[in-house]
């Protein structure tokens, strides 16, 4: 078969892909992403309520908390490296094979965390080993995110690409919710001493069941149409990273800027606010339940915004959501400081469920549309993971340090987050909205 014949076999791709193929890819993307994020965020939840005591004990509670949050942030530093390594494989060998490796790596790291001895048992080796496993999680997620998004986006029909791209993004809120459900159930069903002794380990070890399920589901999905076309035309980049940095550096910088608001605000709600509210006197189980409910409610809201972007454009939805956050951030902290459960629900419900969902649903599709198929995995992963490393991971640490330095005031944290919003507004304003256009020209 000639190259021209091979190309003709994939065009138009809508006639070659069945609805069953699309549903299978979408389901595999959603479930796999949920499992990966569950493993990844479980560490964040435990770093707020367990790891400071068991793995980073000091004579000062704040110092222990900062050390635990620092270990949480370290994984973000290696996420760009994971993005480079696994996206090279994804752009050269295939999306499907790469996702199998990242899911296995993430799952095993999480299971071993649940088996680790504590500081009281093996001393300084406990935080060292915990941090090493956390770094492995970072490497795995660095490669997983881009592949999970592309599994959905590259199978999507043109007119529903925003909706399809929002589905793997819901894995973040579903993974967070799943971790909080299990953690909250365990924390409320056993004495605190029992939870600290062994209860916290259960969600980590149980991850192996989810990983096996995710591997089975993704194994049933064929390679994406975009990558098949690359193989058919022999158009794969020899060194995707080099080609990306040479010809698409501007898009990478824009991707970094767009990621700033999405990642900083997600970890505001998912990690920092948990520790902050507990410090204000809210009961731990109550805080986890509020975040849990708001995360679950974000699922349909994200799908709504994904579909809306197919009608009015990705850039418009993203920028309106960012402006809304800039307006809401100071009222958000003010409501939390009223020590009112209703106020906290309103604050997190508006901020997380509604506002974050608008641009959280957009980020995957927006970045996928910015790069050609041959370097799409590399380009979007590089921009996304660098943005996460610069702001997302350090955000809880930065916010905690700012609150401590300024005598408990939340205003400096709000100013920092407003700055993140301005950066993303500028970046997304420079993008070319490709809603409704063919993904692979």
CSV table of C-alpha atoms in Angstrom, one decimal:
chain,number,residue,atom,x,y,z
A,1,UNK,CA,0.0,0.0,0.0
A,2,UNK,CA,1.3,3.4,-0.9
A,3,UNK,CA,1.5,6.3,1.6
A,4,UNK,CA,-1.3,8.0,-0.3
A,5,UNK,CA,-3.5,4.9,0.0
A,6,UNK,CA,-2.7,4.7,3.7
A,7,UNK,CA,-3.7,8.3,4.2
A,8,UNK,CA,-6.9,7.8,2.3
A,9,UNK,CA,-7.8,4.9,4.6
A,10,UNK,CA,-8.1,7.4,7.5
A,11,UNK,CA,-10.0,10.2,5.8
A,12,UNK,CA,-12.5,11.3,6.6
A,13,UNK,CA,-11.9,9.9,10.1
A,14,UNK,CA,-15.5,10.3,11.2
A,15,UNK,CA,-16.5,7.5,8.8
A,16,UNK,CA,-13.9,5.2,10.1
A,17,UNK,CA,-14.5,5.5,13.8
A,18,UNK,CA,-17.7,3.9,15.2
A,19,UNK,CA,-19.7,5.3,18.1
A,20,UNK,CA,-18.6,2.2,20.1
A,21,UNK,CA,-14.9,3.1,19.5
A,22,UNK,CA,-15.5,6.6,20.8
A,23,UNK,CA,-17.4,5.5,23.9
A,24,UNK,CA,-14.8,2.9,24.7
A,25,UNK,CA,-12.0,5.5,24.3
A,26,UNK,CA,-13.9,8.1,26.4
A,27,UNK,CA,-14.6,5.6,29.2
A,28,UNK,CA,-11.1,4.3,29.2
A,29,UNK,CA,-9.8,7.9,29.4
A,30,UNK,CA,-12.1,8.9,32.2
A,31,UNK,CA,-11.6,5.8,34.4
A,32,UNK,CA,-7.8,5.8,33.9
A,33,UNK,CA,-7.5,9.5,34.6
A,34,UNK,CA,-9.7,9.1,37.7
A,35,UNK,CA,-7.5,6.4,39.1
A,36,UNK,CA,-4.3,8.3,38.4
A,37,UNK,CA,-5.6,11.4,40.1
A,38,UNK,CA,-7.0,9.4,43.0
A,39,UNK,CA,-3.5,8.1,43.7
A,40,UNK,CA,-1.9,11.5,43.2
A,41,UNK,CA,-4.3,13.5,45.3
A,42,UNK,CA,-4.6,11.0,48.1
A,43,UNK,CA,-1.0,12.0,49.0
A,44,UNK,CA,-2.2,15.7,49.1
A,45,UNK,CA,-5.0,14.9,51.5
A,46,UNK,CA,-2.8,12.8,53.8
A,47,UNK,CA,-0.1,15.4,53.8
A,48,UNK,CA,-2.6,17.8,55.4
A,49,UNK,CA,-3.9,15.4,58.1
A,50,UNK,CA,-1.5,12.5,58.6
A,51,UNK,CA,2.0,12.7,57.1
A,52,UNK,CA,3.1,15.8,59.2
A,53,UNK,CA,2.6,13.7,62.3
A,54,UNK,CA,3.8,10.3,61.2
A,55,UNK,CA,6.6,11.1,58.7
A,56,UNK,CA,7.8,14.6,59.4
A,57,UNK,CA,7.5,15.0,63.2
A,58,UNK,CA,9.2,18.0,64.8
A,59,UNK,CA,8.7,20.0,68.0
A,60,UNK,CA,6.7,22.6,66.0
A,61,UNK,CA,3.4,21.7,64.3
A,62,UNK,CA,3.8,24.4,61.6
A,63,UNK,CA,7.3,23.2,60.6
A,64,UNK,CA,6.0,19.6,60.3
A,65,UNK,CA,3.1,20.8,58.2
A,66,UNK,CA,5.4,22.8,55.9
A,67,UNK,CA,7.7,19.8,55.5
A,68,UNK,CA,4.8,17.5,54.6
A,69,UNK,CA,3.5,20.1,52.0
A,70,UNK,CA,7.1,20.5,50.7
A,71,UNK,CA,7.2,16.7,50.0
A,72,UNK,CA,3.8,17.1,48.2
A,73,UNK,CA,5.2,19.9,46.1
A,74,UNK,CA,8.4,18.0,45.1
A,75,UNK,CA,6.5,15.7,42.8
A,76,UNK,CA,5.6,18.7,40.7
A,77,UNK,CA,9.3,19.4,40.0
A,78,UNK,CA,9.7,16.1,38.2
A,79,UNK,CA,6.4,16.2,36.4
A,80,UNK,CA,8.0,18.1,33.4
A,81,UNK,CA,10.7,15.4,33.3
A,82,UNK,CA,8.0,12.7,33.3
A,83,UNK,CA,6.2,14.7,30.6
A,84,UNK,CA,9.3,14.8,28.4
A,85,UNK,CA,10.1,11.1,28.9
A,86,UNK,CA,6.7,9.6,28.4
A,87,UNK,CA,5.5,12.1,25.7
A,88,UNK,CA,8.6,11.2,23.6
A,89,UNK,CA,7.3,7.6,23.8
A,90,UNK,CA,3.8,8.7,23.1
A,91,UNK,CA,4.7,10.7,20.0
A,92,UNK,CA,7.1,8.0,18.7
A,93,UNK,CA,5.6,4.7,19.8
A,94,UNK,CA,2.0,5.4,20.7
A,95,UNK,CA,-0.4,6.9,23.2
A,96,UNK,CA,-1.8,3.5,24.3
A,97,UNK,CA,1.5,1.9,25.3
A,98,UNK,CA,2.6,4.9,27.2
A,99,UNK,CA,-0.6,5.0,29.3
A,100,UNK,CA,-0.1,1.4,30.3
A,101,UNK,CA,3.4,2.2,31.7
A,102,UNK,CA,2.3,5.4,33.5
A,103,UNK,CA,-0.7,3.8,35.2
A,104,UNK,CA,1.3,0.9,36.4
A,105,UNK,CA,4.0,3.2,37.8
A,106,UNK,CA,1.6,5.4,39.6
A,107,UNK,CA,-0.3,2.4,41.1
A,108,UNK,CA,2.8,0.6,42.4
A,109,UNK,CA,4.1,3.8,44.0
A,110,UNK,CA,0.9,4.4,45.8
A,111,UNK,CA,0.6,0.8,47.1
A,112,UNK,CA,4.2,1.0,48.5
A,113,UNK,CA,3.3,4.2,50.3
A,114,UNK,CA,0.7,2.4,52.2
A,115,UNK,CA,3.2,-0.2,53.3
A,116,UNK,CA,5.9,2.2,54.5
A,117,UNK,CA,7.1,2.2,58.1
A,118,UNK,CA,6.7,5.5,59.9
A,119,UNK,CA,9.4,7.9,61.4
A,120,UNK,CA,9.0,6.2,64.8
A,121,UNK,CA,9.8,2.9,63.3
A,122,UNK,CA,12.8,3.6,61.0
A,123,UNK,CA,13.7,7.2,61.7
A,124,UNK,CA,14.8,9.5,58.9
A,125,UNK,CA,14.5,6.8,56.2
A,126,UNK,CA,10.7,7.0,56.5
A,127,UNK,CA,10.4,10.6,55.0
A,128,UNK,CA,13.2,9.8,52.6
A,129,UNK,CA,11.4,6.7,51.2
A,130,UNK,CA,8.0,8.5,51.2
A,131,UNK,CA,9.5,11.3,49.2
A,132,UNK,CA,11.1,8.9,46.6
A,133,UNK,CA,7.8,7.3,46.1
A,134,UNK,CA,6.2,10.7,45.7
A,135,UNK,CA,8.7,11.6,43.0
A,136,UNK,CA,7.8,8.4,41.2
A,137,UNK,CA,4.1,9.5,41.3
A,138,UNK,CA,5.2,12.8,39.8
A,139,UNK,CA,7.0,11.1,36.9
A,140,UNK,CA,4.0,8.9,36.2
A,141,UNK,CA,1.5,11.8,36.2
A,142,UNK,CA,3.8,13.8,34.0
A,143,UNK,CA,3.3,11.3,31.3
A,144,UNK,CA,-0.2,10.2,32.1
A,145,UNK,CA,-2.1,13.5,31.7
A,146,UNK,CA,-1.3,14.2,28.1
A,147,UNK,CA,-2.0,10.7,27.0
A,148,UNK,CA,-5.3,10.5,28.9
A,149,UNK,CA,-6.5,13.7,27.3
A,150,UNK,CA,-5.4,12.7,23.8
A,151,UNK,CA,-7.2,9.3,24.1
A,152,UNK,CA,-10.4,11.3,24.3
A,153,UNK,CA,-9.7,14.3,22.1
A,154,UNK,CA,-8.1,12.4,19.2
A,155,UNK,CA,-11.2,10.1,19.1
A,156,UNK,CA,-13.7,13.0,19.3
A,157,UNK,CA,-15.9,14.3,16.5
A,158,UNK,CA,-15.0,17.8,15.6
A,159,UNK,CA,-18.3,19.4,16.9
A,160,UNK,CA,-17.9,17.7,20.3
A,161,UNK,CA,-14.2,18.1,21.0
A,162,UNK,CA,-14.7,20.4,24.0
A,163,UNK,CA,-17.1,17.9,25.6
A,164,UNK,CA,-14.8,15.0,24.9
A,165,UNK,CA,-11.8,16.9,26.2
A,166,UNK,CA,-13.6,17.8,29.4
A,167,UNK,CA,-14.2,14.1,30.3
A,168,UNK,CA,-10.6,13.2,31.2
A,169,UNK,CA,-10.4,16.5,33.1
A,170,UNK,CA,-13.2,15.3,35.3
A,171,UNK,CA,-10.8,12.6,36.5
A,172,UNK,CA,-9.2,15.2,38.7
A,173,UNK,CA,-12.4,16.0,40.6
A,174,UNK,CA,-13.6,12.4,40.7
A,175,UNK,CA,-10.2,11.2,41.8
A,176,UNK,CA,-10.1,13.8,44.6
A,177,UNK,CA,-13.7,12.9,45.6
A,178,UNK,CA,-12.9,9.2,45.7
A,179,UNK,CA,-9.9,9.7,47.9
A,180,UNK,CA,-11.9,12.0,50.2
A,181,UNK,CA,-14.8,9.5,50.4
A,182,UNK,CA,-12.6,6.7,51.5
A,183,UNK,CA,-10.5,8.9,53.8
A,184,UNK,CA,-13.5,10.5,55.4
A,185,UNK,CA,-15.3,7.2,55.9
A,186,UNK,CA,-12.3,5.7,57.6
A,187,UNK,CA,-11.6,8.7,59.7
A,188,UNK,CA,-15.2,8.9,61.0
A,189,UNK,CA,-15.6,5.1,61.5
A,190,UNK,CA,-12.6,4.5,63.8
A,191,UNK,CA,-10.8,6.2,66.7
A,192,UNK,CA,-8.1,8.8,65.7
A,193,UNK,CA,-5.5,6.5,67.2
A,194,UNK,CA,-6.5,3.6,65.0
A,195,UNK,CA,-6.7,5.8,61.9
A,196,UNK,CA,-3.1,7.1,62.6
A,197,UNK,CA,-1.9,3.6,63.3
A,198,UNK,CA,-3.2,1.8,60.3
A,199,UNK,CA,-6.4,3.3,58.9
A,200,UNK,CA,-4.7,5.8,56.7
A,201,UNK,CA,-2.9,3.0,54.9
A,202,UNK,CA,-6.0,1.3,53.5
A,203,UNK,CA,-6.7,3.8,50.7
A,204,UNK,CA,-3.2,3.5,49.4
A,205,UNK,CA,-3.0,-0.3,49.4
A,206,UNK,CA,-6.5,-0.6,47.9
A,207,UNK,CA,-5.3,1.3,44.9
A,208,UNK,CA,-4.0,-1.9,43.4
A,209,UNK,CA,-7.6,-2.9,42.6
A,210,UNK,CA,-8.2,0.3,40.8
A,211,UNK,CA,-5.0,0.0,38.8
A,212,UNK,CA,-5.9,-3.5,37.6
A,213,UNK,CA,-9.4,-2.2,36.5
A,214,UNK,CA,-7.8,0.7,34.7
A,215,UNK,CA,-5.3,-1.5,32.8
A,216,UNK,CA,-8.1,-3.8,31.7
A,217,UNK,CA,-10.3,-1.0,30.4
A,218,UNK,CA,-7.5,0.8,28.5
A,219,UNK,CA,-6.3,-2.5,27.0
A,220,UNK,CA,-9.6,-2.7,25.2
A,221,UNK,CA,-9.0,0.7,23.4
A,222,UNK,CA,-7.2,0.8,20.1
A,223,UNK,CA,-4.5,3.4,19.3
A,224,UNK,CA,-5.8,6.9,18.5
A,225,UNK,CA,-6.7,7.8,14.9
A,226,UNK,CA,-4.3,10.8,14.9
A,227,UNK,CA,-1.4,8.5,15.8
A,228,UNK,CA,-2.4,5.9,13.3
A,229,UNK,CA,-2.3,8.6,10.7
A,230,UNK,CA,1.2,9.6,11.8
A,231,UNK,CA,2.4,6.0,11.4
A,232,UNK,CA,0.7,5.7,8.0
A,233,UNK,CA,2.4,8.8,6.7
A,234,UNK,CA,5.7,8.2,8.4
A,235,UNK,CA,5.4,11.7,9.9
A,236,UNK,CA,6.6,10.9,13.5
A,237,UNK,CA,9.1,13.4,14.8
A,238,UNK,CA,12.6,11.9,15.4
A,239,UNK,CA,13.1,13.9,18.5
A,240,UNK,CA,9.7,15.4,19.5
A,241,UNK,CA,11.1,17.6,22.2
A,242,UNK,CA,13.7,19.2,19.9
A,243,UNK,CA,11.0,19.8,17.2
A,244,UNK,CA,8.6,21.3,19.8
A,245,UNK,CA,11.2,23.7,21.2
A,246,UNK,CA,12.4,24.7,17.8
A,247,UNK,CA,9.0,25.3,16.0
A,248,UNK,CA,6.4,25.5,18.8
A,249,UNK,CA,8.1,27.3,21.7
A,250,UNK,CA,5.6,30.1,21.7
A,251,UNK,CA,2.7,27.6,22.1
A,252,UNK,CA,4.6,26.0,25.0
A,253,UNK,CA,4.9,29.3,26.8
A,254,UNK,CA,1.2,30.1,26.2
A,255,UNK,CA,0.4,26.6,27.6
A,256,UNK,CA,2.5,27.3,30.8
A,257,UNK,CA,0.7,30.6,31.3
A,258,UNK,CA,-2.8,29.1,30.8
A,259,UNK,CA,-2.0,26.4,33.3
A,260,UNK,CA,-1.1,28.8,36.0
A,261,UNK,CA,-4.7,29.7,37.1
A,262,UNK,CA,-6.0,26.2,36.7
A,263,UNK,CA,-3.4,24.6,38.8
A,264,UNK,CA,-3.1,27.2,41.5
A,265,UNK,CA,-6.8,27.4,42.2
A,266,UNK,CA,-7.3,23.6,42.1
A,267,UNK,CA,-4.8,23.1,44.9
A,268,UNK,CA,-6.2,26.1,46.7
A,269,UNK,CA,-9.5,24.1,47.0
A,270,UNK,CA,-8.1,20.6,47.1
A,271,UNK,CA,-5.2,20.9,49.5
A,272,UNK,CA,-4.5,24.3,51.0
A,273,UNK,CA,-8.1,25.0,52.1
A,274,UNK,CA,-8.3,21.6,53.9
A,275,UNK,CA,-5.3,22.5,56.2
A,276,UNK,CA,-6.4,26.2,56.4
A,277,UNK,CA,-10.0,25.4,57.5
A,278,UNK,CA,-8.8,22.8,60.0
A,279,UNK,CA,-6.5,25.5,61.4
A,280,UNK,CA,-9.5,27.8,61.7
A,281,UNK,CA,-11.3,25.2,63.9
A,282,UNK,CA,-13.5,23.4,61.3
A,283,UNK,CA,-13.8,19.7,62.1
A,284,UNK,CA,-11.6,17.5,59.9
A,285,UNK,CA,-14.5,15.3,58.7
A,286,UNK,CA,-16.6,18.3,57.9
A,287,UNK,CA,-13.9,19.9,55.8
A,288,UNK,CA,-13.3,16.7,53.8
A,289,UNK,CA,-17.1,16.3,53.2
A,290,UNK,CA,-17.5,19.8,51.9
A,291,UNK,CA,-14.6,19.4,49.5
A,292,UNK,CA,-16.0,16.0,48.5
A,293,UNK,CA,-19.5,17.2,47.7
A,294,UNK,CA,-18.2,20.2,45.8
A,295,UNK,CA,-15.9,18.0,43.8
A,296,UNK,CA,-18.7,15.6,42.9
A,297,UNK,CA,-20.9,18.5,41.8
A,298,UNK,CA,-18.1,19.8,39.6
A,299,UNK,CA,-18.4,16.7,37.4
A,300,UNK,CA,-21.6,17.7,35.5
A,301,UNK,CA,-20.6,21.3,35.6
A,302,UNK,CA,-17.4,20.6,33.8
A,303,UNK,CA,-19.2,18.6,31.1
A,304,UNK,CA,-21.6,21.6,30.7
A,305,UNK,CA,-18.7,24.0,30.1
A,306,UNK,CA,-17.0,21.5,27.7
A,307,UNK,CA,-20.2,21.5,25.6
A,308,UNK,CA,-20.6,25.2,25.9
A,309,UNK,CA,-17.1,25.7,24.5
A,310,UNK,CA,-18.1,23.8,21.4
A,311,UNK,CA,-20.7,26.4,20.8
A,312,UNK,CA,-19.1,29.7,21.8
A,313,UNK,CA,-15.4,28.9,21.8
A,314,UNK,CA,-12.7,27.6,24.2
A,315,UNK,CA,-11.0,30.9,24.8
A,316,UNK,CA,-14.1,32.8,25.7
A,317,UNK,CA,-15.2,30.3,28.4
A,318,UNK,CA,-11.6,30.1,29.8
A,319,UNK,CA,-11.2,33.8,30.1
A,320,UNK,CA,-14.6,34.5,31.6
A,321,UNK,CA,-14.0,31.9,34.3
A,322,UNK,CA,-10.6,33.4,35.1
A,323,UNK,CA,-12.1,36.9,35.5
A,324,UNK,CA,-14.7,35.4,37.8
A,325,UNK,CA,-12.1,33.9,40.0
A,326,UNK,CA,-10.2,37.1,40.3
A,327,UNK,CA,-13.4,38.8,41.5
A,328,UNK,CA,-14.3,35.9,43.9
A,329,UNK,CA,-11.0,35.1,45.6
A,330,UNK,CA,-11.2,37.7,48.5
A,331,UNK,CA,-14.8,37.0,49.3
A,332,UNK,CA,-13.8,33.3,49.3
A,333,UNK,CA,-11.4,33.7,52.1
A,334,UNK,CA,-13.7,36.1,54.0
A,335,UNK,CA,-16.4,33.5,54.0
A,336,UNK,CA,-14.1,30.8,55.3
A,337,UNK,CA,-13.1,33.1,58.1
A,338,UNK,CA,-16.7,33.5,59.3
A,339,UNK,CA,-16.4,30.0,60.9
A,340,UNK,CA,-19.8,29.2,59.3
A,341,UNK,CA,-20.5,25.9,57.7
A,342,UNK,CA,-23.0,27.5,55.3
A,343,UNK,CA,-20.4,30.2,54.4
A,344,UNK,CA,-17.7,27.6,53.7
A,345,UNK,CA,-20.1,25.6,51.5
A,346,UNK,CA,-20.9,28.7,49.5
A,347,UNK,CA,-17.3,29.7,49.2
A,348,UNK,CA,-16.0,26.3,48.0
A,349,UNK,CA,-19.2,25.6,46.0
A,350,UNK,CA,-18.9,28.8,43.9
A,351,UNK,CA,-15.1,28.8,43.7
A,352,UNK,CA,-14.5,25.1,43.0
A,353,UNK,CA,-17.7,23.7,41.5
A,354,UNK,CA,-18.6,26.6,39.3
A,355,UNK,CA,-15.6,28.9,38.6
A,356,UNK,CA,-12.8,26.4,38.6
A,357,UNK,CA,-14.8,24.0,36.4
A,358,UNK,CA,-15.1,26.6,33.6
A,359,UNK,CA,-11.4,26.7,32.9
A,360,UNK,CA,-10.6,23.3,34.4
A,361,UNK,CA,-12.8,21.7,31.7
A,362,UNK,CA,-11.1,23.7,29.0
A,363,UNK,CA,-7.4,23.2,29.6
A,364,UNK,CA,-6.9,19.8,28.0
A,365,UNK,CA,-8.7,20.6,24.7
A,366,UNK,CA,-7.2,24.1,24.5
A,367,UNK,CA,-3.7,22.7,24.7
A,368,UNK,CA,-4.3,19.8,22.4
A,369,UNK,CA,-5.6,22.1,19.7
A,370,UNK,CA,-2.4,24.2,19.9
A,371,UNK,CA,0.0,21.5,18.6
A,372,UNK,CA,0.2,19.3,15.5
A,373,UNK,CA,-0.3,15.6,15.9
A,374,UNK,CA,3.4,14.7,15.6
A,375,UNK,CA,4.4,16.7,18.7
A,376,UNK,CA,1.0,17.1,20.4
A,377,UNK,CA,1.8,14.8,23.3
A,378,UNK,CA,5.1,16.5,23.9
A,379,UNK,CA,4.0,20.1,23.4
A,380,UNK,CA,0.9,20.0,25.6
A,381,UNK,CA,2.6,17.9,28.3
A,382,UNK,CA,5.6,20.1,28.5
A,383,UNK,CA,3.5,23.3,28.9
A,384,UNK,CA,1.1,21.8,31.3
A,385,UNK,CA,3.6,20.2,33.6
A,386,UNK,CA,6.0,23.2,33.7
A,387,UNK,CA,3.0,25.3,34.7
A,388,UNK,CA,2.1,22.8,37.4
A,389,UNK,CA,5.7,22.7,38.7
A,390,UNK,CA,6.0,26.4,38.9
A,391,UNK,CA,2.8,27.2,40.6
A,392,UNK,CA,0.5,24.2,41.3
A,393,UNK,CA,2.8,22.1,43.6
A,394,UNK,CA,4.3,25.0,45.5
A,395,UNK,CA,0.9,26.7,45.9
A,396,UNK,CA,-0.1,25.1,49.3
A,397,UNK,CA,3.4,25.7,50.6
A,398,UNK,CA,3.5,29.3,49.4
A,399,UNK,CA,0.1,30.0,50.8
A,400,UNK,CA,0.8,28.4,54.2
A,401,UNK,CA,4.1,30.4,54.5
A,402,UNK,CA,2.3,33.7,53.5
A,403,UNK,CA,-0.4,33.2,56.1
A,404,UNK,CA,2.2,32.4,58.8
A,405,UNK,CA,4.4,35.4,57.8
A,406,UNK,CA,1.6,37.9,57.7
A,407,UNK,CA,0.1,37.0,61.1
A,408,UNK,CA,-2.7,34.9,59.8
A,409,UNK,CA,-3.9,37.3,57.1
A,410,UNK,CA,-5.3,35.8,53.9
A,411,UNK,CA,-4.9,38.9,51.8
A,412,UNK,CA,-1.3,38.1,50.6
A,413,UNK,CA,-2.6,34.7,49.4
A,414,UNK,CA,-5.4,36.4,47.5
A,415,UNK,CA,-3.0,38.9,45.9
A,416,UNK,CA,-0.8,36.0,44.8
A,417,UNK,CA,-3.7,34.1,43.2
A,418,UNK,CA,-5.0,37.3,41.5
A,419,UNK,CA,-1.5,37.6,39.9
A,420,UNK,CA,-1.9,34.0,38.7
A,421,UNK,CA,-5.2,34.9,37.1
A,422,UNK,CA,-3.6,37.9,35.3
A,423,UNK,CA,-0.8,35.7,33.9
A,424,UNK,CA,-3.4,33.3,32.5
A,425,UNK,CA,-5.6,36.0,31.0
A,426,UNK,CA,-2.6,37.3,29.0
A,427,UNK,CA,-1.6,33.8,27.9
A,428,UNK,CA,-5.0,32.7,26.8
A,429,UNK,CA,-5.6,36.0,25.1
A,430,UNK,CA,-2.7,35.2,22.8
A,431,UNK,CA,-4.2,31.8,21.7
A,432,UNK,CA,-6.0,31.2,18.4
A,433,UNK,CA,-9.3,29.6,19.1
A,434,UNK,CA,-9.7,26.4,17.0
A,435,UNK,CA,-13.1,25.4,18.2
A,436,UNK,CA,-15.0,23.8,15.4
A,437,UNK,CA,-12.0,23.3,13.2
A,438,UNK,CA,-10.4,20.0,12.2
A,439,UNK,CA,-7.9,18.8,14.8
A,440,UNK,CA,-5.5,17.4,12.2
A,441,UNK,CA,-5.4,19.6,9.2
